[in-house]
Each structure stands twice: as C-alpha cells, then as structure tokens.
Amino acid sequence: MRQYFPILDWGRGYDRATLSNDLIAALIVTIMLIPQSLAYALLAGLPPEAGIYASIAPILLYAVFGTSRSLAVGPVAVVSLLTASAVGQVAQQGTAGYAVAALTLAFLSGGFLILMGVLRLGFLANFLSHPVIAGFITASGVLIAVSQLKHILGVEAGGHNLPQMLGLVIAHLDQVNLPTLVIGGAATGFLFWARRRLRSTLARLGVPPLLADILTKAGPVAAVVVSTLAVWALDLQARGVRIVGDVPQGLPPLTLPGLSPDLWRALLLPAILISVIGFVESVSVAQTLAAKRRQRIDPDQELIGLGAANLGAALTGGYPVTGGFARSVVNFDAGAETPAAGAFTAIGLAVAAIALTPLVYYLPNATLAATIIVAVLSLVDLSILQKTWRYSRADFTAVAATILLTLGLGVEIGVASGVGISVLLHLYKTSRPHVAEVGLVPGTQHFRNIDRHDVQTDGTLLTLRVDESLYFVNARFLEDLIQKRVTEGCAIRNVVLMFSAVNEVDFSALESLEAINHRLRDMGVGLHLSEVKGPVMDKLRRSHLIDGLNGHVYLSQYDAWHALAHPSQVRAV
C-alpha cells in the first residue's frame, strides 16, 4: 500500500519539528502563490479564480499520491500557455464553453498520466532530449513574456506566434493607455529589483534571514497591494485601466468535464502533449531536489500523483497543472520536509479564496502581467544554444529548430516538433553507431582504437568493436562497413566482432549478422564474436546464427587474438 500511497510512508515519522518546518514553508509558498495563481489563470485565458481553484485540490491529491517531498504542484507558465493555445482552438475565450474545455483538457491529461503510471511507462519521458526541452521552454518563456505586453500597454492584441504578437502590439501602439503603462512598468521594475536585490538590501539593514526571505517572496504581494490601492484611490478604472473585477468568494465548486466526443477528439493530442511536457518538467525538478537530500522519487508513481492532481483540477473548476520549478525551489529552500507542506499551502489558498477575493476587485491586469513576465524570463536560457554548438552540432540543430518553430509557428507545433526532433535525434545518433577497429596494447591483454593508441594489429585479422546495441535502424550500417572493409583480394582472413558494448540484438540485426556470416563464408573469411554479454548470448543461441557461424565465439578478445593472430603478420600501428 505504501507503494501506491506514499503518504503512509512519510506520515509514520511525522513529528512536531517536521510540522513546524512544513508550516513555515507553506506560509512562504502561499504568499507567493496567491498573485501567481491569479496571473497564470489570466495567461490561460480563464477567470482569475481558476488559478486559485487549480492550486487547492491538486496539491492535496499530490500530497497523498506523490513521492517527492518538495515538489509544489499547481498552475505553471508553460502549461498555462499550452492550455490557452489548445482551448482557444475549440472555444471562444470568456465563454462557458472555454471553461468547460479547460476542465476537459485537465481531465484528459489526468487520465493519460494515470494510465501511463499504471502501465509503468515513466521511462517514455526519457525519449525527450534535455536540449530540446530546454529549447521549447526558452521559446515558450519568450512567447509568454511578449503575450503579456498587451496588458502592460493596455491595448487589444493577440496572436499565436511571435511575429503575430509583435505585429499586433506595434500596430496598436497609438492606443497605449498611459496609466496602465505606468502601473505595468513600475510593477515590472519593482519585481525585477525585488527578485535580485531585496534580500541583500534587507540583510544590510539587519533583518533576520528568515524574515528577509519571507519579505522577498512577498514582493509580488506588495506590488498587488500597492497597485490595487492606487487604482481604487485614483479611480483609474474610469481612465481605462483594466481590472480583475468580481472574483467569486468561496471554496472551489464541484465541476464536470465536457462529455462531447468531438471535444475529446479535439483536445486529446494537446492533452497528451501537455501531460508529457508537464511530467518531464515536474520529474526533473523533483529528482534534482530529492538528490540534494539523498531522497528518491518513483517516476511511475509520480505519473499517478500528477494524474490525480489533474483529475482534481478538472473536478474543482481548475485547468491542467504540474510541478512548478520556481515554487518547488521556494518550497525546498523554505525547509519543507514532507508533502504536508503542500497540503498546508492548499489550506492557506482555500482561506484566501473564502476571505480575500473581494480585495482583488481593483487589481489591475497590468500587475498580473508584470508578475508573469518576471517569473517566465527566468525560464529563458539562450546559453543552451552556445553550449550545444560547442558540444554537439546535432543537438544544436535540434535546439535551434525547436526554438524557431515554437516562436514562428506557435507552441503546439513547437512542442510537437520538439517531440519529433527528440525521436529523430535518437534515431540519427543510433543509426550510425561508433564502430572502432581495435588492436592489442603491447604488454597487456587490452584492446584499443588503432586511431587513438599505439597498438599491434594483424594484417589477416580485422577486429571491430561495436559500441552500440544493434537494431533495425543501424543493422545495415554494420553490414555496409564490413563489406567495404573486407574487399576482394585483401589479406583479411578472419573478422572478429567485439560485442562488449552491445546490450541488445533485435531480429533485424540478427538477420544482418546472418547475412554478414553468409557473405564472409562465400569469401573464405571467418566470422567470430568475442565478449558477448550473457543476455545477448542467450538470445543468439535461440537462433541459427551460432550453429551456422563461420567461426567461433570467444570469451575475451585476447582469447580471439591468441587463437587467430599470425605472429608473422603482427605489426605496430
């Protein structure tokens, strides 16, 4: 039961000291999440209360089913942007159908995540390369920041990609609302300063570290309070400043997703993409934080925890959620020791939903936009282009293509392209496996690449070390390589395939090995294997390859050298 309900594991040792640490962490995270949740709902195209609703039940459910002690679940910037993009294709923003579509998207995402968790498919996330994910998140951060300029300027603009967004903003510059621009610009500048300088400023003034940390995290709250009072006191609403307006007061309502088959078909692919991206981001953060405390997480159980959180969001007026990087780091740094910190955060947000929502009536949208911009620009990491360029041109191509496609064509095409590029990159890298010709290091029993080391070789013996598992993508590559190397009239009489790095040989590769064996037999050349791993050998014995092999299988490469090398042909390379 503890495997499926991790709360039964960490809950056994819960004590007063742990409770105290979790409560402090929950206080800090709650202060941070109140304005952030409202802002991310705005980004998703939903009423502001949807952000609060999506941060209550999902956190409670993750505390029961999740395995990370520090992960904070709720609305995040990238998933909010993906939600707006997906739901905007099937419903008009501001309508009841839009909210129902968002609930349905969360429901489908939750169901897909739980299905993956039950089937133990967490490993599938490994097929998304980190450079591609980094490129997508960077491009999404730029798109999110640019999409909020309309709220900072107080103009009507939209668009689904960077050229459209910038074009529409520029076209409406003559309609900029000056009070809105002042509020948005001041809030953005203050939040940047608070993030970078407030903690050190408070430390110089002698403020205790814990209080300084709380005040720093409360920077967005300060911006909300000041800008709301300014709009109320100066009646800026009458001068065109757009405000949040009425926010329903009370706990999240019980809701149901849409049941229309057409709606499900339209949202199924976006739900899968959101689930995969959210899971990759979430599990990366969870593993990083768990490693710092020598803890571990179970990726398959994380799928169930995140799936339950999304189902909870769908049934309580929310939209898709996942583990957020910023809030999780804050939760970790604040001293959270168990998922109970998240449960206390949910309680704090529930209190805010009951008691504080009337206070945000005059909250300007420009302040929420400033909160989003400051939060998402930390996701932008253009240095990934320089790093991948220096390390791997293939990875650089994948990152650059993902960034350009996301910026130029929109997030849905960008994330789909990122998934496709990740798979193609894997196939490309494994389709041309590294195969090295090796020779004997003098005075040892070790064999190394003849192009990198001073070794001994035999003109009649060709030894190739295959540094990749063999499967249908790269099987013909090995065939062609041996065919080119063993040509008519050459002195080679034996070929040894060194399988020390081969972990798998699929049926296509088996057929290629059999074809190599037949060709070499016709040429009067022996084919031998060495250092074959046990599981690989077990599979080969179930085929006709070993019985029909035009040679032998050697336990070690040195045994093959000792049996096949001719002293008169050995030379130094």
mmCIF file of C-alpha atoms in Angstrom, residues 18 21-22 24-25 293 330-338 341:
data_model
loop_
_atom_site.group_PDB
_atom_site.id
_atom_site.type_symbol
_atom_site.label_atom_id
_atom_site.label_comp_id
_atom_site.label_asym_id
_atom_site.label_seq_id
_atom_site.Cartn_x
_atom_site.Cartn_y
_atom_site.Cartn_z
ATOM 1 C CA THR A 18 8.594 18.446 10.887
ATOM 2 C CA ASN A 21 9.143 23.328 9.180
ATOM 3 C CA ASP A 22 6.265 22.421 6.879
ATOM 4 C CA ILE A 24 6.813 27.844 7.686
ATOM 5 C CA ALA A 25 7.382 26.614 4.138
ATOM 6 C CA ARG A 293 18.618 15.413 0.500
ATOM 7 C CA VAL A 330 10.957 28.086 -2.847
ATOM 8 C CA ASN A 331 9.236 25.221 -1.018
ATOM 9 C CA PHE A 332 12.558 23.380 -0.726
ATOM 10 C CA ASP A 333 14.566 26.424 0.381
ATOM 11 C CA ALA A 334 11.902 27.321 2.932
ATOM 12 C CA GLY A 335 12.510 23.988 4.673
ATOM 13 C CA ALA A 336 9.585 21.823 3.563
ATOM 14 C CA GLU A 337 10.240 18.257 4.692
ATOM 15 C CA THR A 338 7.133 16.401 3.521
ATOM 16 C CA ALA A 341 3.702 21.440 3.364
#
